[in-house]
mmCIF file of C-alpha atoms in Angstrom:
data_model
loop_
_atom_site.group_PDB
_atom_site.id
_atom_site.type_symbol
_atom_site.label_atom_id
_atom_site.label_comp_id
_atom_site.label_asym_id
_atom_site.label_seq_id
_atom_site.Cartn_x
_atom_site.Cartn_y
_atom_site.Cartn_z
ATOM 1 C CA MET Q 1 0.000 0.000 0.000
ATOM 2 C CA ASP Q 2 1.268 3.481 -0.849
ATOM 3 C CA PHE Q 3 -0.142 6.964 -0.306
ATOM 4 C CA ASP Q 4 -1.867 6.914 -3.725
ATOM 5 C CA MET Q 5 -3.923 3.935 -2.595
ATOM 6 C CA LEU Q 6 -4.941 5.721 0.608
ATOM 7 C CA GLY Q 7 -6.967 8.208 -1.422
ATOM 8 C CA PHE Q 8 -4.863 11.357 -1.226
ATOM 9 C CA SER Q 9 -4.728 13.842 -4.072
ATOM 10 C CA PRO Q 10 -1.853 13.566 -6.573
ATOM 11 C CA LYS Q 11 -0.554 16.967 -5.438
ATOM 12 C CA LEU Q 12 -0.339 15.870 -1.792
ATOM 13 C CA VAL Q 13 1.320 12.596 -2.755
ATOM 14 C CA ALA Q 14 3.821 14.549 -4.864
ATOM 15 C CA ARG Q 15 4.637 16.834 -1.910
ATOM 16 C CA LEU Q 16 5.275 13.774 0.230
ATOM 17 C CA LYS Q 17 7.564 12.288 -2.399
ATOM 18 C CA GLU Q 18 9.546 15.535 -2.539
ATOM 19 C CA GLN Q 19 10.264 15.005 1.168
ATOM 20 C CA GLY Q 20 11.261 11.383 0.655
ATOM 21 C CA ILE Q 21 8.010 10.043 2.136
ATOM 22 C CA THR Q 22 6.794 7.229 -0.100
ATOM 23 C CA ASP Q 23 5.749 4.244 2.026
ATOM 24 C CA PRO Q 24 3.200 4.579 4.849
ATOM 25 C CA THR Q 25 4.273 3.306 8.269
ATOM 26 C CA PRO Q 26 2.118 0.692 10.063
ATOM 27 C CA ILE Q 27 0.256 3.294 12.153
ATOM 28 C CA GLN Q 28 -0.398 5.327 9.007
ATOM 29 C CA ARG Q 29 -1.665 2.321 7.035
ATOM 30 C CA GLN Q 30 -4.095 1.396 9.795
ATOM 31 C CA ALA Q 31 -5.260 4.822 11.009
ATOM 32 C CA ILE Q 32 -5.527 6.835 7.785
ATOM 33 C CA PRO Q 33 -8.369 4.869 6.103
ATOM 34 C CA HIS Q 34 -10.578 5.261 9.189
ATOM 35 C CA ALA Q 35 -9.679 8.944 9.517
ATOM 36 C CA MET Q 36 -10.442 9.513 5.827
ATOM 37 C CA ASN Q 37 -13.879 7.979 6.408
ATOM 38 C CA GLY Q 38 -14.577 10.495 9.164
ATOM 39 C CA ARG Q 39 -14.292 8.073 12.092
ATOM 40 C CA ASP Q 40 -12.949 9.055 15.494
ATOM 41 C CA VAL Q 41 -9.603 7.329 15.992
ATOM 42 C CA MET Q 42 -7.546 6.313 18.991
ATOM 43 C CA GLY Q 43 -4.025 5.572 17.737
ATOM 44 C CA LEU Q 44 -1.486 3.755 19.886
ATOM 45 C CA ALA Q 45 2.036 3.413 18.568
ATOM 46 C CA GLN Q 46 5.632 3.790 19.681
ATOM 47 C CA THR Q 47 7.293 7.176 19.353
ATOM 48 C CA GLY Q 48 8.990 7.869 16.046
ATOM 49 C CA THR Q 49 6.546 5.777 13.998
ATOM 50 C CA GLY Q 50 4.840 8.560 12.054
ATOM 51 C CA LYS Q 51 1.819 9.503 14.150
ATOM 52 C CA THR Q 52 1.908 13.128 12.951
ATOM 53 C CA ALA Q 53 1.292 12.117 9.344
ATOM 54 C CA ALA Q 54 -1.301 9.572 10.480
ATOM 55 C CA PHE Q 55 -3.578 12.360 11.692
ATOM 56 C CA GLY Q 56 -2.158 15.296 9.714
ATOM 57 C CA LEU Q 57 -2.600 13.956 6.202
ATOM 58 C CA PRO Q 58 -6.324 13.130 6.576
ATOM 59 C CA LEU Q 59 -6.888 16.609 8.044
ATOM 60 C CA ILE Q 60 -5.093 18.242 5.128
ATOM 61 C CA HIS Q 61 -7.053 16.132 2.636
ATOM 62 C CA ALA Q 62 -10.398 17.031 4.243
ATOM 63 C CA LEU Q 63 -9.630 20.752 4.470
ATOM 64 C CA THR Q 64 -8.263 20.902 0.923
ATOM 65 C CA THR Q 65 -11.258 19.175 -0.648
ATOM 66 C CA ALA Q 66 -13.769 21.232 1.397
ATOM 67 C CA GLY Q 67 -12.780 24.335 -0.597
ATOM 68 C CA VAL Q 68 -13.915 26.740 2.131
ATOM 69 C CA ALA Q 69 -11.727 29.469 3.602
ATOM 70 C CA PRO Q 70 -11.916 30.272 7.329
ATOM 71 C CA GLY Q 71 -13.506 33.521 8.402
ATOM 72 C CA PRO Q 72 -11.960 36.058 10.801
ATOM 73 C CA LYS Q 73 -10.536 34.327 13.897
ATOM 74 C CA GLU Q 74 -12.025 30.994 12.782
ATOM 75 C CA VAL Q 75 -10.150 27.693 13.025
ATOM 76 C CA PHE Q 76 -11.170 24.578 11.097
ATOM 77 C CA GLY Q 77 -8.721 22.053 12.568
ATOM 78 C CA LEU Q 78 -7.118 22.098 16.031
ATOM 79 C CA VAL Q 79 -4.171 19.994 17.201
ATOM 80 C CA LEU Q 80 -3.368 20.141 20.916
ATOM 81 C CA ALA Q 81 0.099 19.158 22.129
ATOM 82 C CA PRO Q 82 1.482 19.149 25.688
ATOM 83 C CA THR Q 83 4.787 20.957 25.055
ATOM 84 C CA ARG Q 84 6.078 23.833 22.934
ATOM 85 C CA GLU Q 85 8.713 21.601 21.349
ATOM 86 C CA LEU Q 86 6.185 19.006 20.245
ATOM 87 C CA ALA Q 87 3.818 21.691 18.942
ATOM 88 C CA LYS Q 88 6.625 23.181 16.852
ATOM 89 C CA GLN Q 89 7.579 19.766 15.500
ATOM 90 C CA ILE Q 90 3.975 19.090 14.457
ATOM 91 C CA ALA Q 91 3.608 22.555 12.928
ATOM 92 C CA ASP Q 92 6.827 22.144 10.914
ATOM 93 C CA ASN Q 93 5.643 18.799 9.548
ATOM 94 C CA LEU Q 94 2.165 20.039 8.647
ATOM 95 C CA ALA Q 95 3.585 23.186 7.042
ATOM 96 C CA ALA Q 96 5.769 20.964 4.853
ATOM 97 C CA TYR Q 97 2.801 18.776 3.878
ATOM 98 C CA THR Q 98 0.710 21.853 2.933
ATOM 99 C CA ARG Q 99 3.440 23.773 1.090
ATOM 100 C CA GLY Q 100 2.049 25.170 -2.159
ATOM 101 C CA SER Q 101 -1.573 24.759 -1.093
ATOM 102 C CA HIS Q 102 -4.034 27.426 0.047
ATOM 103 C CA LEU Q 103 -4.128 26.071 3.608
ATOM 104 C CA LYS Q 104 -2.855 28.261 6.427
ATOM 105 C CA VAL Q 105 -1.103 26.563 9.359
ATOM 106 C CA ALA Q 106 -0.592 28.551 12.570
ATOM 107 C CA ILE Q 107 1.132 27.695 15.839
ATOM 108 C CA VAL Q 108 0.258 29.187 19.224
ATOM 109 C CA THR Q 109 2.381 28.325 22.256
ATOM 110 C CA GLY Q 110 3.683 29.994 25.360
ATOM 111 C CA GLY Q 111 7.104 31.586 25.321
ATOM 112 C CA ALA Q 112 6.328 33.544 22.142
ATOM 113 C CA SER Q 113 4.692 36.924 21.513
ATOM 114 C CA ILE Q 114 0.961 36.613 22.090
ATOM 115 C CA ASN Q 115 0.383 39.806 20.082
ATOM 116 C CA ARG Q 116 1.982 38.237 17.006
ATOM 117 C CA GLN Q 117 -0.182 35.173 17.484
ATOM 118 C CA ILE Q 118 -3.276 37.349 17.728
ATOM 119 C CA ASP Q 119 -2.287 39.013 14.442
ATOM 120 C CA SER Q 120 -1.696 35.647 12.755
ATOM 121 C CA LEU Q 121 -5.184 34.470 13.741
ATOM 122 C CA ARG Q 122 -6.973 37.676 12.815
ATOM 123 C CA LYS Q 123 -7.916 36.365 9.356
ATOM 124 C CA GLY Q 124 -8.456 32.817 10.598
ATOM 125 C CA ALA Q 125 -6.483 29.622 10.022
ATOM 126 C CA ASP Q 126 -7.208 26.236 8.524
ATOM 127 C CA LEU Q 127 -5.032 24.401 11.044
ATOM 128 C CA VAL Q 128 -3.855 25.562 14.444
ATOM 129 C CA ILE Q 129 -1.327 23.654 16.546
ATOM 130 C CA ALA Q 130 -1.482 24.807 20.139
ATOM 131 C CA THR Q 131 -0.482 24.166 23.702
ATOM 132 C CA PRO Q 132 -3.598 24.293 25.895
ATOM 133 C CA GLY Q 133 -2.498 27.147 28.158
ATOM 134 C CA ARG Q 134 -1.749 29.614 25.379
ATOM 135 C CA LEU Q 135 -4.923 28.667 23.511
ATOM 136 C CA ILE Q 136 -6.990 29.496 26.587
ATOM 137 C CA ASP Q 137 -5.177 32.834 26.852
ATOM 138 C CA LEU Q 138 -6.213 33.596 23.278
ATOM 139 C CA LEU Q 139 -9.774 32.455 23.908
ATOM 140 C CA ASP Q 140 -9.984 34.702 26.957
ATOM 141 C CA ARG Q 141 -8.879 37.621 24.777
ATOM 142 C CA LYS Q 142 -11.464 36.642 22.146
ATOM 143 C CA ALA Q 143 -8.655 36.390 19.608
ATOM 144 C CA VAL Q 144 -9.820 33.030 18.256
ATOM 145 C CA ARG Q 145 -13.127 31.208 17.677
ATOM 146 C CA LEU Q 146 -13.611 27.443 17.820
ATOM 147 C CA ASP Q 147 -17.307 27.169 16.915
ATOM 148 C CA GLN Q 148 -16.341 26.239 13.325
ATOM 149 C CA THR Q 149 -13.636 23.765 14.401
ATOM 150 C CA ARG Q 150 -14.646 20.416 12.929
ATOM 151 C CA PHE Q 151 -11.453 18.496 13.622
ATOM 152 C CA LEU Q 152 -9.712 17.967 16.968
ATOM 153 C CA VAL Q 153 -6.496 16.034 17.545
ATOM 154 C CA LEU Q 154 -4.993 15.287 20.944
ATOM 155 C CA ASP Q 155 -1.373 14.334 20.422
ATOM 156 C CA GLU Q 156 0.490 12.609 23.270
ATOM 157 C CA ALA Q 157 -2.710 12.790 25.273
ATOM 158 C CA ASP Q 158 -1.282 10.776 28.149
ATOM 159 C CA GLN Q 159 1.343 13.437 28.791
ATOM 160 C CA MET Q 160 -1.377 16.068 28.787
ATOM 161 C CA LEU Q 161 -2.916 14.162 31.666
ATOM 162 C CA ASP Q 162 0.453 13.898 33.448
ATOM 163 C CA MET Q 163 0.977 17.639 33.084
ATOM 164 C CA GLY Q 164 -2.479 18.546 34.388
ATOM 165 C CA PHE Q 165 -4.000 19.754 31.128
ATOM 166 C CA ILE Q 166 -7.261 17.885 31.672
ATOM 167 C CA HIS Q 167 -8.892 21.026 33.135
ATOM 168 C CA ALA Q 168 -7.811 23.065 30.115
ATOM 169 C CA LEU Q 169 -9.170 20.402 27.771
ATOM 170 C CA ARG Q 170 -12.525 20.434 29.553
ATOM 171 C CA LYS Q 171 -12.676 24.177 28.982
ATOM 172 C CA ILE Q 172 -11.670 23.984 25.312
ATOM 173 C CA ALA Q 173 -13.656 20.990 24.030
ATOM 174 C CA PRO Q 174 -17.193 22.394 24.595
ATOM 175 C CA LEU Q 175 -16.330 25.400 22.420
ATOM 176 C CA LEU Q 176 -15.791 23.234 19.334
ATOM 177 C CA SER Q 177 -18.412 22.245 16.787
ATOM 178 C CA LYS Q 178 -20.700 19.482 18.076
ATOM 179 C CA SER Q 179 -20.340 17.611 14.766
ATOM 180 C CA ARG Q 180 -16.579 17.166 14.863
ATOM 181 C CA GLN Q 181 -14.108 14.389 14.204
ATOM 182 C CA THR Q 182 -11.744 13.699 17.098
ATOM 183 C CA MET Q 183 -8.486 11.737 17.046
ATOM 184 C CA MET Q 184 -6.246 10.847 19.950
ATOM 185 C CA PHE Q 185 -2.688 9.557 19.562
ATOM 186 C CA SER Q 186 -0.138 8.354 22.077
ATOM 187 C CA ALA Q 187 2.519 5.750 22.787
ATOM 188 C CA THR Q 188 1.083 4.652 26.150
ATOM 189 C CA MET Q 189 -2.406 3.915 27.413
ATOM 190 C CA PRO Q 190 -2.874 4.659 31.109
ATOM 191 C CA LYS Q 191 -6.363 4.138 32.541
ATOM 192 C CA LEU Q 192 -7.033 7.880 32.677
ATOM 193 C CA MET Q 193 -6.511 8.126 28.939
ATOM 194 C CA ALA Q 194 -9.097 5.405 28.354
ATOM 195 C CA ASP Q 195 -11.498 7.482 30.453
ATOM 196 C CA LEU Q 196 -10.560 10.537 28.384
ATOM 197 C CA SER Q 197 -11.343 8.733 25.135
ATOM 198 C CA ARG Q 198 -14.805 7.765 26.379
ATOM 199 C CA GLU Q 199 -15.460 11.394 27.276
ATOM 200 C CA TYR Q 200 -14.329 13.035 24.034
ATOM 201 C CA LEU Q 201 -14.434 10.387 21.273
ATOM 202 C CA THR Q 202 -17.563 8.939 19.675
ATOM 203 C CA ASP Q 203 -17.477 5.241 18.789
ATOM 204 C CA PRO Q 204 -13.724 5.422 18.080
ATOM 205 C CA VAL Q 205 -11.711 2.949 16.081
ATOM 206 C CA ARG Q 206 -8.770 1.768 18.175
ATOM 207 C CA VAL Q 207 -5.611 1.342 16.111
ATOM 208 C CA GLU Q 208 -2.706 -0.307 17.895
ATOM 209 C CA VAL Q 209 0.518 -1.274 16.160
ATOM 210 C CA ALA Q 210 2.434 -2.273 19.314
ATOM 211 C CA ARG Q 211 1.578 -2.972 22.924
ATOM 212 C CA PRO Q 212 1.356 0.433 24.627
ATOM 213 C CA GLY Q 213 4.450 1.163 26.672
ATOM 214 C CA VAL Q 214 6.753 -1.091 24.668
ATOM 215 C CA ALA Q 215 10.011 0.377 23.387
ATOM 216 C CA ALA Q 216 10.929 0.153 19.704
ATOM 217 C CA ASP Q 217 12.631 -3.100 18.712
ATOM 218 C CA LYS Q 218 15.690 -1.340 17.329
ATOM 219 C CA ILE Q 219 16.571 0.280 20.650
ATOM 220 C CA ALA Q 220 19.332 -1.641 22.442
ATOM 221 C CA GLN Q 221 18.679 -1.053 26.132
ATOM 222 C CA SER Q 222 21.007 -1.505 29.081
ATOM 223 C CA VAL Q 223 21.242 -0.455 32.719
ATOM 224 C CA HIS Q 224 24.153 0.433 34.974
ATOM 225 C CA TYR Q 225 23.620 -0.027 38.699
ATOM 226 C CA VAL Q 226 25.701 2.827 40.054
ATOM 227 C CA VAL Q 227 25.809 4.959 43.202
ATOM 228 C CA GLN Q 228 24.565 8.510 42.696
ATOM 229 C CA GLU Q 229 28.004 10.039 43.263
ATOM 230 C CA GLU Q 230 29.508 8.002 40.412
ATOM 231 C CA LYS Q 231 26.932 8.888 37.763
ATOM 232 C CA THR Q 232 28.722 11.899 36.291
ATOM 233 C CA SER Q 233 32.066 10.140 35.924
ATOM 234 C CA LEU Q 234 30.337 7.130 34.342
ATOM 235 C CA LEU Q 235 28.435 9.382 31.923
ATOM 236 C CA THR Q 236 31.549 11.255 30.810
ATOM 237 C CA GLU Q 237 33.338 7.936 30.281
ATOM 238 C CA LEU Q 238 30.550 6.531 28.121
ATOM 239 C CA LEU Q 239 30.132 9.757 26.152
ATOM 240 C CA ALA Q 240 33.877 9.836 25.457
ATOM 241 C CA ASP Q 241 33.583 6.440 23.758
ATOM 242 C CA HIS Q 242 31.394 7.980 21.037
ATOM 243 C CA MET Q 243 32.626 11.559 21.039
ATOM 244 C CA GLY Q 244 30.985 13.632 18.314
ATOM 245 C CA GLU Q 245 27.851 11.480 17.993
ATOM 246 C CA ARG Q 246 24.556 12.955 19.163
ATOM 247 C CA ALA Q 247 23.458 11.959 22.649
ATOM 248 C CA LEU Q 248 20.415 13.036 24.612
ATOM 249 C CA VAL Q 249 20.770 12.949 28.403
ATOM 250 C CA PHE Q 250 17.713 13.095 30.664
ATOM 251 C CA ALA Q 251 17.910 14.578 34.141
ATOM 252 C CA ARG Q 252 15.048 14.943 36.587
ATOM 253 C CA THR Q 253 15.177 18.615 37.551
ATOM 254 C CA LYS Q 254 15.840 21.946 35.858
ATOM 255 C CA HIS Q 255 18.695 22.839 38.194
ATOM 256 C CA GLY Q 256 20.166 19.353 37.931
ATOM 257 C CA SER Q 257 20.111 19.560 34.130
ATOM 258 C CA GLU Q 258 21.947 22.872 34.170
ATOM 259 C CA ARG Q 259 24.595 21.646 36.632
ATOM 260 C CA LEU Q 260 25.184 18.486 34.627
ATOM 261 C CA MET Q 261 25.470 20.435 31.359
ATOM 262 C CA LYS Q 262 28.146 22.706 32.885
ATOM 263 C CA LYS Q 263 30.101 19.695 34.154
ATOM 264 C CA LEU Q 264 30.004 18.128 30.687
ATOM 265 C CA ARG Q 265 31.210 21.360 29.122
ATOM 266 C CA GLY Q 266 34.023 21.421 31.657
ATOM 267 C CA ALA Q 267 34.935 17.890 30.599
ATOM 268 C CA GLY Q 268 35.300 19.018 26.973
ATOM 269 C CA PHE Q 269 31.932 18.072 25.469
ATOM 270 C CA ASP Q 270 29.873 20.313 23.167
ATOM 271 C CA ALA Q 271 26.886 20.326 25.507
ATOM 272 C CA ASP Q 272 23.777 22.424 26.046
ATOM 273 C CA SER Q 273 20.602 22.069 28.092
ATOM 274 C CA ILE Q 274 16.866 22.466 27.609
ATOM 275 C CA HIS Q 275 14.434 22.830 30.500
ATOM 276 C CA GLY Q 276 11.670 24.995 31.901
ATOM 277 C CA ASN Q 277 13.966 27.736 33.169
ATOM 278 C CA LYS Q 278 15.212 28.458 29.653
ATOM 279 C CA SER Q 279 13.435 30.996 27.466
ATOM 280 C CA GLN Q 280 11.751 29.762 24.319
ATOM 281 C CA GLY Q 281 14.505 31.351 22.252
ATOM 282 C CA GLN Q 282 17.174 29.510 24.230
ATOM 283 C CA ARG Q 283 15.302 26.223 23.896
ATOM 284 C CA ASP Q 284 14.816 26.674 20.150
ATOM 285 C CA ARG Q 285 18.486 27.574 19.700
ATOM 286 C CA ALA Q 286 19.654 24.538 21.686
ATOM 287 C CA ILE Q 287 17.528 22.166 19.592
ATOM 288 C CA ARG Q 288 18.609 23.872 16.368
ATOM 289 C CA GLN Q 289 22.290 23.505 17.281
ATOM 290 C CA PHE Q 290 21.697 19.908 18.336
ATOM 291 C CA LYS Q 291 20.139 19.178 14.946
ATOM 292 C CA SER Q 292 23.027 20.839 13.103
ATOM 293 C CA GLY Q 293 25.666 18.988 15.122
ATOM 294 C CA GLU Q 294 27.119 22.123 16.678
ATOM 295 C CA VAL Q 295 25.923 20.677 19.988
ATOM 296 C CA THR Q 296 26.418 16.929 20.349
ATOM 297 C CA VAL Q 297 25.181 16.386 23.916
ATOM 298 C CA LEU Q 298 21.820 17.808 24.948
ATOM 299 C CA VAL Q 299 20.802 17.561 28.598
ATOM 300 C CA ALA Q 300 17.028 17.741 29.023
ATOM 301 C CA THR Q 301 14.173 17.363 31.431
ATOM 302 C CA ASP Q 302 10.989 15.637 30.334
ATOM 303 C CA VAL Q 303 9.791 18.903 28.806
ATOM 304 C CA ALA Q 304 11.708 17.823 25.679
ATOM 305 C CA ALA Q 305 10.948 14.111 25.752
ATOM 306 C CA ARG Q 306 8.266 14.325 23.065
ATOM 307 C CA GLY Q 307 9.433 17.336 21.105
ATOM 308 C CA ILE Q 308 12.717 16.194 19.615
ATOM 309 C CA ASP Q 309 12.453 14.453 16.256
ATOM 310 C CA ILE Q 310 16.033 14.073 15.059
ATOM 311 C CA PRO Q 311 16.631 10.849 13.122
ATOM 312 C CA ASP Q 312 20.310 10.420 14.008
ATOM 313 C CA VAL Q 313 20.223 10.630 17.811
ATOM 314 C CA LYS Q 314 22.056 7.379 18.490
ATOM 315 C CA TYR Q 315 22.235 7.486 22.275
ATOM 316 C CA VAL Q 316 19.770 8.304 25.029
ATOM 317 C CA TYR Q 317 21.008 8.325 28.619
ATOM 318 C CA ASN Q 318 18.636 8.230 31.564
ATOM 319 C CA TYR Q 319 20.979 9.923 34.004
ATOM 320 C CA ASP Q 320 18.036 10.199 36.408
ATOM 321 C CA LEU Q 321 15.169 7.747 36.091
ATOM 322 C CA PRO Q 322 11.695 9.214 35.541
ATOM 323 C CA ASN Q 323 9.099 9.063 38.301
ATOM 324 C CA VAL Q 324 6.428 7.971 35.813
ATOM 325 C CA PRO Q 325 7.291 4.596 34.188
ATOM 326 C CA GLU Q 326 5.646 5.505 30.871
ATOM 327 C CA ASN Q 327 7.981 8.480 30.484
ATOM 328 C CA TYR Q 328 10.902 6.070 30.131
ATOM 329 C CA VAL Q 329 9.421 4.825 26.851
ATOM 330 C CA HIS Q 330 8.960 8.367 25.585
ATOM 331 C CA ARG Q 331 12.492 9.316 26.559
ATOM 332 C CA ILE Q 332 14.220 6.426 24.837
ATOM 333 C CA GLY Q 333 11.914 6.888 21.847
ATOM 334 C CA ARG Q 334 14.063 9.886 20.910
ATOM 335 C CA THR Q 335 16.497 7.367 19.407
ATOM 336 C CA ALA Q 336 15.865 4.677 16.768
ATOM 337 C CA ARG Q 337 13.549 7.001 14.885
ATOM 338 C CA ALA Q 338 12.421 6.544 11.292
ATOM 339 C CA GLY Q 339 13.620 2.942 11.218
ATOM 340 C CA ALA Q 340 17.135 3.650 12.521
ATOM 341 C CA SER Q 341 18.761 1.833 15.434
ATOM 342 C CA GLY Q 342 19.852 3.354 18.716
ATOM 343 C CA ARG Q 343 21.022 2.729 22.264
ATOM 344 C CA ALA Q 344 19.302 3.608 25.525
ATOM 345 C CA VAL Q 345 21.418 3.509 28.676
ATOM 346 C CA ALA Q 346 19.882 3.852 32.138
ATOM 347 C CA PHE Q 347 21.659 4.703 35.382
ATOM 348 C CA CYS Q 348 20.008 3.254 38.492
ATOM 349 C CA SER Q 349 21.083 4.369 41.957
ATOM 350 C CA LYS Q 350 19.918 2.874 45.239
ATOM 351 C CA ASP Q 351 17.184 5.473 45.671
ATOM 352 C CA GLU Q 352 15.842 4.759 42.179
ATOM 353 C CA SER Q 353 15.471 0.975 42.531
ATOM 354 C CA GLY Q 354 11.698 1.313 42.956
ATOM 355 C CA GLU Q 355 11.403 3.415 39.804
ATOM 356 C CA TRP Q 356 13.489 0.893 37.859
ATOM 357 C CA ARG Q 357 11.332 -2.026 38.967
ATOM 358 C CA ALA Q 358 8.231 -0.113 37.840
ATOM 359 C CA ILE Q 359 9.842 0.709 34.480
ATOM 360 C CA GLN Q 360 10.735 -2.913 33.772
ATOM 361 C CA LYS Q 361 7.258 -4.046 34.840
ATOM 362 C CA ASN Q 362 5.761 -1.518 32.422
ATOM 363 C CA LEU Q 363 8.060 -2.728 29.644
ATOM 364 C CA GLY Q 364 7.155 -6.327 30.361
ATOM 365 C CA THR Q 365 10.796 -7.341 30.081
ATOM 366 C CA THR Q 366 14.093 -7.335 31.933
ATOM 367 C CA VAL Q 367 16.652 -4.848 30.614
ATOM 368 C CA PRO Q 368 20.196 -6.289 30.266
ATOM 369 C CA VAL Q 369 22.616 -5.232 33.017
ATOM 370 C CA ALA Q 370 25.722 -3.462 31.688
ATOM 371 C CA SER Q 371 27.563 -3.169 35.009
ATOM 372 C CA GLY Q 372 27.005 -3.618 38.717
ATOM 373 C CA THR Q 373 24.132 -5.300 40.502
ATOM 374 C CA ALA Q 374 21.349 -3.780 42.525
ATOM 375 C CA TRP Q 375 22.728 -4.985 45.817
ATOM 376 C CA GLU Q 376 26.287 -3.906 44.975
ATOM 377 C CA ALA Q 377 25.066 -0.407 44.309
ATOM 378 C CA GLU Q 378 23.168 -0.397 47.597
ATOM 379 C CA ARG Q 379 26.191 -1.752 49.484
ATOM 380 C CA ASP Q 380 28.455 0.884 47.946
ATOM 381 C CA ALA Q 381 25.988 3.587 48.885
ATOM 382 C CA ARG Q 382 26.272 2.608 52.542
ATOM 383 C CA LYS Q 383 30.098 2.844 52.540
ATOM 384 C CA PRO Q 384 31.975 6.006 53.499
ATOM 385 C CA SER Q 385 32.800 8.211 50.506
ATOM 386 C CA ALA Q 386 36.546 7.592 50.951
ATOM 387 C CA GLN Q 387 36.036 3.847 50.462
ATOM 388 C CA ARG Q 388 33.949 4.477 47.361
ATOM 389 C CA ARG Q 389 36.706 6.618 45.888
ATOM 390 C CA ARG Q 390 39.285 3.864 46.523
ATOM 391 C CA ARG Q 391 37.010 1.375 44.740
ATOM 392 C CA ARG Q 392 36.384 3.632 41.741
ATOM 393 C CA PRO Q 393 37.300 1.595 38.655
ATOM 394 C CA SER Q 394 39.862 2.714 36.171
ATOM 395 C CA ARG Q 395 38.639 3.992 32.829
ATOM 396 C CA GLY Q 396 37.212 1.193 30.743
ATOM 397 C CA LYS Q 397 35.218 -0.758 33.327
ATOM 398 C CA PHE Q 398 31.942 0.377 31.770
ATOM 399 C CA LYS Q 399 33.222 0.551 28.212
ATOM 400 C CA ARG Q 400 31.573 -2.607 26.995
ATOM 401 C CA ALA Q 401 28.100 -1.223 27.743
ATOM 402 C CA ALA Q 402 28.273 1.901 25.610
#
């Protein structure tokens, strides 16, 4: 099956071919026919499998064939995303798919000038990609209308729940057209998201191309059991083994991310950080430099876990384990994208043993151990720091796990 067979116009298929997109992915093959028939869709697939095109292409087809232009402040299709980075990624993809057409794609997120966004919506937009908070700001200012919005997409809906956007969604959804098509896409399926689908989707088709919460097959995972104090030295050792190749490092807190980035810079790595304390301009610049290769190590909090779509990120390090098991899948899904292979390396300290057990339970598998054992890490943690320093291995102990 190719995109011609899915019913898209020759012009849209040609635009896809210009971007090297010729063969639909499994989630696209299964979701697009239902979406083209106007059905509500719940799509479950691993990150990096093409979910944006799975909902974006049917929207573009429907809006193109409708032949109606939006009126002042009107929006025909709305895509909600939990983070600015993900919203920008979606907007970039949809803008590429619509290039040369009459469709107008707008993005509204926090961290950017709200006055410019008001101006961009003044004449209406066919497609708007938004974070919920900024959209509500615009609604409060009466800068946008949703009564003509016939298409709603919730992308990474489970993270919206994690980040507390359910109240925003309950404020936004009633403003949309009653006769709308709604699609929901994610890589995991917590119970709350099932409840959300029953509330906002009508007789949805459930499309599932992998068990929710399962990591992509081409990601080689491993775990190091290591005391907290040894994590930085272990990370610098592993990064040195593939110097110059892109690596994404996840830390738990904003301040921790910044401290770790500065230590990596001090160790000679081209590193930068992205977290909630950075301005939108700083975050955009860091991702842009990471894409170009000017920055090869990007330290991030979960704010970036679903907004980085760079095909050649070969390594993901979980320097700190996430509190929510499902976030582990989203983090490591930043590698092995678009059919490539990648490595995901986790560091587990004594205090994180509970999180690691929950992660492996969620994965439904046991991740191979690269070094240490759980009880060795706990025993080391109980020793005086001087003894730990004497036992610190020489460079190369962890080399085989990179």
